[in-house]
Amino acid sequence: MLFDSEIDRVVRTGIPLTGTAPWKALAAHHREISDVHVRDLFVADGERHERFSLEIEDLLFDYSKNRVTDETVKLLLDLARASGVVEVAKAMFSGAKINWTEDRAVLHIALRNRANTPILVDGEDVMPKVNAVLEQMRRFTDDVRSGRWKSFTGRPITAVVNIGIGGSHLGPAMICEALRPYHDGPRVRFVSNVDASDFVEAVRDLDPAETLFLVASKTFTTSETMTNAHSARRWLVEALGDEAAVARHFVALSTNREAVAAFGIDPDNTFEFWDWVGGRYSCWSAIGTAIAVAVGFDRFAELLEGAHAMDRHFQEAPLEENIPVLAGMLDVWYRNFFGTATNAVLPYDQYLHLLPAYLQQGEMESNGKSVDREGNRVAYATCPVIWGEAGTNGQHAFYQLIHQGTSLIPCDFIGVVNSHNPLGDHQEKLVANLVAQTEALMKGKTAAEVEAELRAAGRDEEEIKRLVSHKVFEGNRPTNTILLDRITPRSLGLLIALYEHRILVQGVVWRINSFDQWGVELGKVLAGTILEEEKELLAGEEVDLGHHDASTRALIERYVERQQKG
Amino acid sequence: MLFDSEIDRVVRTGIPLTGTAPWKALAAHHREISDVHVRDLFVADGERHERFSLEIEDLLFDYSKNRVTDETVKLLLDLARASGVVEVAKAMFSGAKINWTEDRAVLHIALRNRANTPILVDGEDVMPKVNAVLEQMRRFTDDVRSGRWKSFTGRPITAVVNIGIGGSHLGPAMICEALRPYHDGPRVRFVSNVDASDFVEAVRDLDPAETLFLVASKTFTTSETMTNAHSARRWLVEALGDEAAVARHFVALSTNREAVAAFGIDPDNTFEFWDWVGGRYSCWSAIGTAIAVAVGFDRFAELLEGAHAMDRHFQEAPLEENIPVLAGMLDVWYRNFFGTATNAVLPYDQYLHLLPAYLQQGEMESNGKSVDREGNRVAYATCPVIWGEAGTNGQHAFYQLIHQGTSLIPCDFIGVVNSHNPLGDHQEKLVANLVAQTEALMKGKTAAEVEAELRAAGRDEEEIKRLVSHKVFEGNRPTNTILLDRITPRSLGLLIALYEHRILVQGVVWRINSFDQWGVELGKVLAGTILEEEKELLAGEEVDLGHHDASTRALIERYVERQQKG
């Protein structure tokens, strides 16, 4: 039994995904529609935009510039239904152990369950624990922000450094950047990479006597994080001259209270979370403490409320009006039927510049899998590569390929109406560029249009012949547009949760476990071995590297030799 | 005639690329080799690492963990030869107009031609002009760094802000980050996005009386750059109270002296470059002024020297030992024969964190094309999507998909032996992780290995059965490892030029023009139209939006309406 018998009935039919009726119907439909140009669909249908747009609060999701018809949407929703999307979502919200390889519930939704309805795991309601940690976060961040939290030397804290990596880094870092206009607490910095340069640059201008470190590691054993934490500890103790300072300058976001205490952190300053909070879904938990320090706990609570509003939409809206479901099924449509390999995330707001990196983890670590629920290797593509940069920067970098390259790249354009920094006509230009890109990618420009334009510009026929094909745009490049009135904690919560549920939808259709990450283990183990070997070699010991391939061996030897030369 | 008759003879054979003998030989060879595991190739051949590694100065290029044999390399080089790689490279270095759609030479190599050998364009040696601008850059940056350059109020300059986008941004920004340990001049900042938040955050803590702006735009008409430049101008003039201050606080990196003068910049403070410097290849030109401000002109010259060393290697090394040729042909091998869609760039040095974004432009804007030299649509894939993040951060984010996803993703691992910030065992750990990842991606882990491990750990048979397939790693994931002794201006020059020439190699094989960028035009034109419409609507005028599709229309209307509500 994977989740429970009701879900099993739906999801374990014994039929390979590509053999199911909805999949075959989509394959047949794709053959019919693959040459249809969206430009023509807009001409033929005056209601297309209304029908293919949805709203929740101030978030508009316009998917009308996709290569879909009513029939496509119907068939995609058939596939979603047949795949058990509804049942698995329901199971997640009810606390069922849908992370079946690790036998865990998946309850980031509990962390922002502002309705406070009970959610049972193994018969126990998790909400009292959730609320207790939120209350602890409120007290702590209020104290730090107000100056009631005194440093070892009695001074207030003016800088907070979050030390964490992966899920303990990308969420808080992305959100702190996105909410920069709301910052009214101490400076917040982030250290993640084990490269010492990351730590050194982050603390270069900080005063140890006024700096507080948040060490974010579920297990408190993550190699990169603990290496940085120990360097931070040395930096602090050397400056303040007393080991006892650690307790006033370090807190832990962790589940391992014993290791936290051994580090010198007061167990009362440990912010707990639970095995049902996956790293890449943890920004809503104690891992979000840096956010609450930067913008205050009330703003952090608004972030949770926005996410909770999306949770309710995802649970309650019929599939036809369900934004995460439609977005997720469009992803399946392109990946599996058009054979696309990447999705671009293009935020038209500088404060959202870390969103692509955040979603890279969110989607690729969740759905970059190739084994299905039965333990079989899948016979279809799963997660594409997620990438992107802030527009308009991307326009001057890689949009060339999106417009005229040989690969079809579905894009999410994420825009904001009102800037937090209204200045001249910057915002009009920014939004004009966003909208124009979606128009250009969809419409394209035909050879006849190019020729007419060149002729009107007085170019001679030989030049026209030479240039015309280079200036043609095929168009028919699919885009979603997500437009917010303004980036607020609440609207950001809506946006992030939209992507989280979209990931779930994809994963259910692909029959994979979106909540484990076995693929990170092997490299970790081998790095441990190689580190030992490097250290022994650097200490002048004999080491047998014969178990490595010749390249790995040579790289280790070169590193040691060149390191010793300095 | 495209370039000149000799090249034409080689590259215009009238045979479609996929019909040439080397291509067909590679296709046949791929069928033979596609199931071969590199793990086995290493076991069978003790010399594999030596044979498939190359060095230039302190740069090691280890390509032995690729899915290639001696035969593969031979066939790839046959294709390179038959495609005219040698001839086109020679043409580029000689000043021939290999950018045929724009009828321009391609001479970023002249900008770093430290041998100063004459390079003729239309019969004129470009080197005297190149050297004159370099000399002008030296004087200017020496003046700014020494404090001889006085601000309007007579104070020295303590902050320099580069305003530019795309090629006028990514190169200097990436290089300034990479060389941060060498910074000994004024603070250097970058503004690129038309989003006002980019400008506002960049100048928030700067003193106008001590700030100098570099406005980097070849044409001095780039919308984003000029919008930011005008906002910077207002910010300055409002603070200093005098239009005359502009001349002491702005310089231009541009070819349009007239527009520069109209802005209020002293024409003597205009740093020129030429139509044979492509934006994405321009960091070696006056566009690199920010770099010379940050690290000094002598260091900037070392950067040029490193690139020049790679230029000579590219020109002189036989194809079998030619790093850019081999790297570029490996890209072709995966893209066209394995059907890969993306390449990951994974720098294991925090200071190189902008390298993936830089190469995104370098590769995707250069080779994201689909029209060949004859003006025909190509029948094969060209440039893949380039993406990546600094390791170890990426390991905790998206490596899951690289290890266990359904897509094959060739990766470049770029590492550095000696850190500029030696601290504890951070560097040993960083390098151990890099090497371990290349080992893990190549070797993988078989089901038998996983089972043995789980059994040794005392797991019961049911659990083993449930987990084993999730813990299997197929391996055979190809990687290049590029290892430098240390990041110096010179080694960075080598590295960047390696990628530049690799892009040329790909483009020649794919028969596309790597040096134009027609694909950015359409969006620009449409943005201009939409901006006008937005402004008219915001001013309360009637505007006919009927020429847009319904989605574009609705987005414009929604923006205007919600903007007015504020």
mmCIF file of C-alpha atoms in Angstrom, chain B residues 56-204:
data_model
loop_
_atom_site.group_PDB
_atom_site.id
_atom_site.type_symbol
_atom_site.label_atom_id
_atom_site.label_comp_id
_atom_site.label_asym_id
_atom_site.label_seq_id
_atom_site.Cartn_x
_atom_site.Cartn_y
_atom_site.Cartn_z
ATOM 1 C CA ILE B 56 47.655 25.424 -21.355
ATOM 2 C CA GLU B 57 49.561 27.326 -18.693
ATOM 3 C CA ASP B 58 47.812 26.467 -15.425
ATOM 4 C CA LEU B 59 44.528 25.508 -17.067
ATOM 5 C CA LEU B 60 43.763 21.785 -17.211
ATOM 6 C CA PHE B 61 41.019 20.609 -19.559
ATOM 7 C CA ASP B 62 40.120 17.031 -18.642
ATOM 8 C CA TYR B 63 37.575 15.601 -21.045
ATOM 9 C CA SER B 64 38.218 11.965 -20.261
ATOM 10 C CA LYS B 65 34.869 11.521 -18.482
ATOM 11 C CA ASN B 66 33.022 12.045 -21.760
ATOM 12 C CA ARG B 67 31.280 9.369 -23.792
ATOM 13 C CA VAL B 68 34.032 9.246 -26.376
ATOM 14 C CA THR B 69 36.706 6.929 -27.680
ATOM 15 C CA ASP B 70 39.711 7.667 -29.900
ATOM 16 C CA GLU B 71 37.447 6.987 -32.840
ATOM 17 C CA THR B 72 34.874 9.544 -31.634
ATOM 18 C CA VAL B 73 37.519 12.231 -31.343
ATOM 19 C CA LYS B 74 38.895 11.416 -34.764
ATOM 20 C CA LEU B 75 35.435 11.617 -36.357
ATOM 21 C CA LEU B 76 34.581 14.849 -34.533
ATOM 22 C CA LEU B 77 37.787 16.426 -35.797
ATOM 23 C CA ASP B 78 36.990 15.188 -39.314
ATOM 24 C CA LEU B 79 33.711 17.080 -39.046
ATOM 25 C CA ALA B 80 35.475 20.174 -37.722
ATOM 26 C CA ARG B 81 37.926 20.077 -40.638
ATOM 27 C CA ALA B 82 35.263 19.453 -43.257
ATOM 28 C CA SER B 83 33.141 22.263 -41.793
ATOM 29 C CA GLY B 84 35.875 24.832 -42.295
ATOM 30 C CA VAL B 85 36.620 25.515 -38.634
ATOM 31 C CA VAL B 86 40.270 26.147 -39.438
ATOM 32 C CA GLU B 87 39.482 28.424 -42.367
ATOM 33 C CA VAL B 88 36.856 30.479 -40.558
ATOM 34 C CA ALA B 89 39.078 30.887 -37.511
ATOM 35 C CA LYS B 90 41.867 32.046 -39.794
ATOM 36 C CA ALA B 91 39.478 34.431 -41.504
ATOM 37 C CA MET B 92 38.408 35.892 -38.170
ATOM 38 C CA PHE B 93 41.985 36.509 -37.050
ATOM 39 C CA SER B 94 42.813 38.091 -40.406
ATOM 40 C CA GLY B 95 39.988 40.634 -40.183
ATOM 41 C CA ALA B 96 37.692 39.076 -42.821
ATOM 42 C CA LYS B 97 34.003 39.949 -42.575
ATOM 43 C CA ILE B 98 32.782 36.650 -41.183
ATOM 44 C CA ASN B 99 29.652 38.325 -39.765
ATOM 45 C CA TRP B 100 28.067 38.152 -43.181
ATOM 46 C CA THR B 101 24.545 39.330 -42.437
ATOM 47 C CA GLU B 102 25.904 42.608 -41.086
ATOM 48 C CA ASP B 103 28.966 42.686 -43.356
ATOM 49 C CA ARG B 104 31.321 43.122 -40.428
ATOM 50 C CA ALA B 105 34.637 41.772 -39.262
ATOM 51 C CA VAL B 106 34.721 40.004 -35.879
ATOM 52 C CA LEU B 107 37.724 41.271 -34.024
ATOM 53 C CA HIS B 108 37.442 40.919 -30.259
ATOM 54 C CA ILE B 109 40.760 39.118 -30.755
ATOM 55 C CA ALA B 110 42.297 42.423 -31.911
ATOM 56 C CA LEU B 111 41.380 44.041 -28.591
ATOM 57 C CA ARG B 112 43.775 41.694 -26.815
ATOM 58 C CA ASN B 113 46.293 41.284 -29.594
ATOM 59 C CA ARG B 114 49.270 41.890 -27.328
ATOM 60 C CA ALA B 115 51.673 40.848 -30.071
ATOM 61 C CA ASN B 116 50.436 43.928 -31.901
ATOM 62 C CA THR B 117 50.682 42.270 -35.300
ATOM 63 C CA PRO B 118 48.717 44.307 -37.867
ATOM 64 C CA ILE B 119 45.107 43.274 -38.483
ATOM 65 C CA LEU B 120 43.590 44.847 -41.564
ATOM 66 C CA VAL B 121 39.937 45.763 -42.030
ATOM 67 C CA ASP B 122 39.162 47.314 -45.405
ATOM 68 C CA GLY B 123 42.900 47.781 -45.827
ATOM 69 C CA GLU B 124 43.410 49.656 -42.560
ATOM 70 C CA ASP B 125 45.290 48.254 -39.561
ATOM 71 C CA VAL B 126 42.999 48.401 -36.542
ATOM 72 C CA MET B 127 45.763 48.047 -33.963
ATOM 73 C CA PRO B 128 46.717 51.751 -33.665
ATOM 74 C CA LYS B 129 43.090 52.585 -32.803
ATOM 75 C CA VAL B 130 42.896 49.707 -30.337
ATOM 76 C CA ASN B 131 46.091 50.767 -28.620
ATOM 77 C CA ALA B 132 45.029 54.404 -28.481
ATOM 78 C CA VAL B 133 41.823 53.554 -26.642
ATOM 79 C CA LEU B 134 43.681 51.234 -24.279
ATOM 80 C CA GLU B 135 46.052 54.098 -23.529
ATOM 81 C CA GLN B 136 43.088 56.409 -22.954
ATOM 82 C CA MET B 137 41.587 53.808 -20.574
ATOM 83 C CA ARG B 138 44.886 53.568 -18.708
ATOM 84 C CA ARG B 139 45.100 57.329 -18.199
ATOM 85 C CA PHE B 140 41.478 57.646 -17.171
ATOM 86 C CA THR B 141 41.430 54.727 -14.739
ATOM 87 C CA ASP B 142 44.772 55.774 -13.242
ATOM 88 C CA ASP B 143 43.316 59.238 -12.693
ATOM 89 C CA VAL B 144 40.137 57.948 -11.079
ATOM 90 C CA ARG B 145 41.978 55.459 -8.872
ATOM 91 C CA SER B 146 44.649 57.935 -7.777
ATOM 92 C CA GLY B 147 42.178 60.702 -7.008
ATOM 93 C CA ARG B 148 43.606 62.957 -9.726
ATOM 94 C CA TRP B 149 40.184 62.857 -11.357
ATOM 95 C CA LYS B 150 38.224 65.389 -9.332
ATOM 96 C CA SER B 151 34.494 65.329 -8.950
ATOM 97 C CA PHE B 152 32.433 68.474 -9.545
ATOM 98 C CA THR B 153 32.876 69.445 -5.933
ATOM 99 C CA GLY B 154 36.594 68.725 -6.050
ATOM 100 C CA ARG B 155 36.431 65.454 -4.144
ATOM 101 C CA PRO B 156 37.881 62.141 -5.308
ATOM 102 C CA ILE B 157 35.644 59.432 -6.749
ATOM 103 C CA THR B 158 34.797 56.656 -4.295
ATOM 104 C CA ALA B 159 32.165 54.790 -6.346
ATOM 105 C CA VAL B 160 31.861 53.974 -10.016
ATOM 106 C CA VAL B 161 28.543 52.761 -11.428
ATOM 107 C CA ASN B 162 28.477 51.001 -14.785
ATOM 108 C CA ILE B 163 25.160 51.532 -16.565
ATOM 109 C CA GLY B 164 24.750 49.072 -19.414
ATOM 110 C CA ILE B 165 22.812 45.947 -20.331
ATOM 111 C CA GLY B 166 23.554 42.663 -22.082
ATOM 112 C CA GLY B 167 27.077 42.749 -23.458
ATOM 113 C CA SER B 168 27.680 46.112 -21.810
ATOM 114 C CA HIS B 169 26.885 44.608 -18.434
ATOM 115 C CA LEU B 170 27.451 40.869 -18.115
ATOM 116 C CA GLY B 171 31.143 40.804 -19.072
ATOM 117 C CA PRO B 172 32.361 43.579 -16.772
ATOM 118 C CA ALA B 173 30.012 42.483 -13.970
ATOM 119 C CA MET B 174 31.121 38.843 -14.163
ATOM 120 C CA ILE B 175 34.807 39.742 -14.363
ATOM 121 C CA CYS B 176 34.618 42.294 -11.539
ATOM 122 C CA GLU B 177 33.047 39.621 -9.337
ATOM 123 C CA ALA B 178 35.611 37.031 -10.378
ATOM 124 C CA LEU B 179 38.475 39.401 -9.562
ATOM 125 C CA ARG B 180 37.031 40.770 -6.332
ATOM 126 C CA PRO B 181 40.152 39.751 -4.339
ATOM 127 C CA TYR B 182 42.127 42.146 -6.581
ATOM 128 C CA HIS B 183 39.876 45.175 -6.052
ATOM 129 C CA ASP B 184 41.888 48.128 -4.823
ATOM 130 C CA GLY B 185 40.072 50.992 -6.543
ATOM 131 C CA PRO B 186 36.756 52.729 -5.898
ATOM 132 C CA ARG B 187 33.702 50.578 -5.285
ATOM 133 C CA VAL B 188 32.217 49.376 -8.562
ATOM 134 C CA ARG B 189 28.487 48.800 -8.984
ATOM 135 C CA PHE B 190 26.303 47.772 -11.925
ATOM 136 C CA VAL B 191 22.880 48.893 -13.105
ATOM 137 C CA SER B 192 21.297 47.101 -16.047
ATOM 138 C CA ASN B 193 17.575 46.380 -15.653
ATOM 139 C CA VAL B 194 15.106 49.089 -16.679
ATOM 140 C CA ASP B 195 13.267 48.223 -13.465
ATOM 141 C CA ALA B 196 13.859 51.314 -11.317
ATOM 142 C CA SER B 197 14.578 49.086 -8.328
ATOM 143 C CA ASP B 198 17.892 48.129 -9.900
ATOM 144 C CA PHE B 199 19.052 51.746 -10.038
ATOM 145 C CA VAL B 200 17.555 52.753 -6.705
ATOM 146 C CA GLU B 201 19.211 49.888 -4.823
ATOM 147 C CA ALA B 202 22.560 50.461 -6.559
ATOM 148 C CA VAL B 203 22.851 54.116 -5.534
ATOM 149 C CA ARG B 204 20.967 53.969 -2.213
#
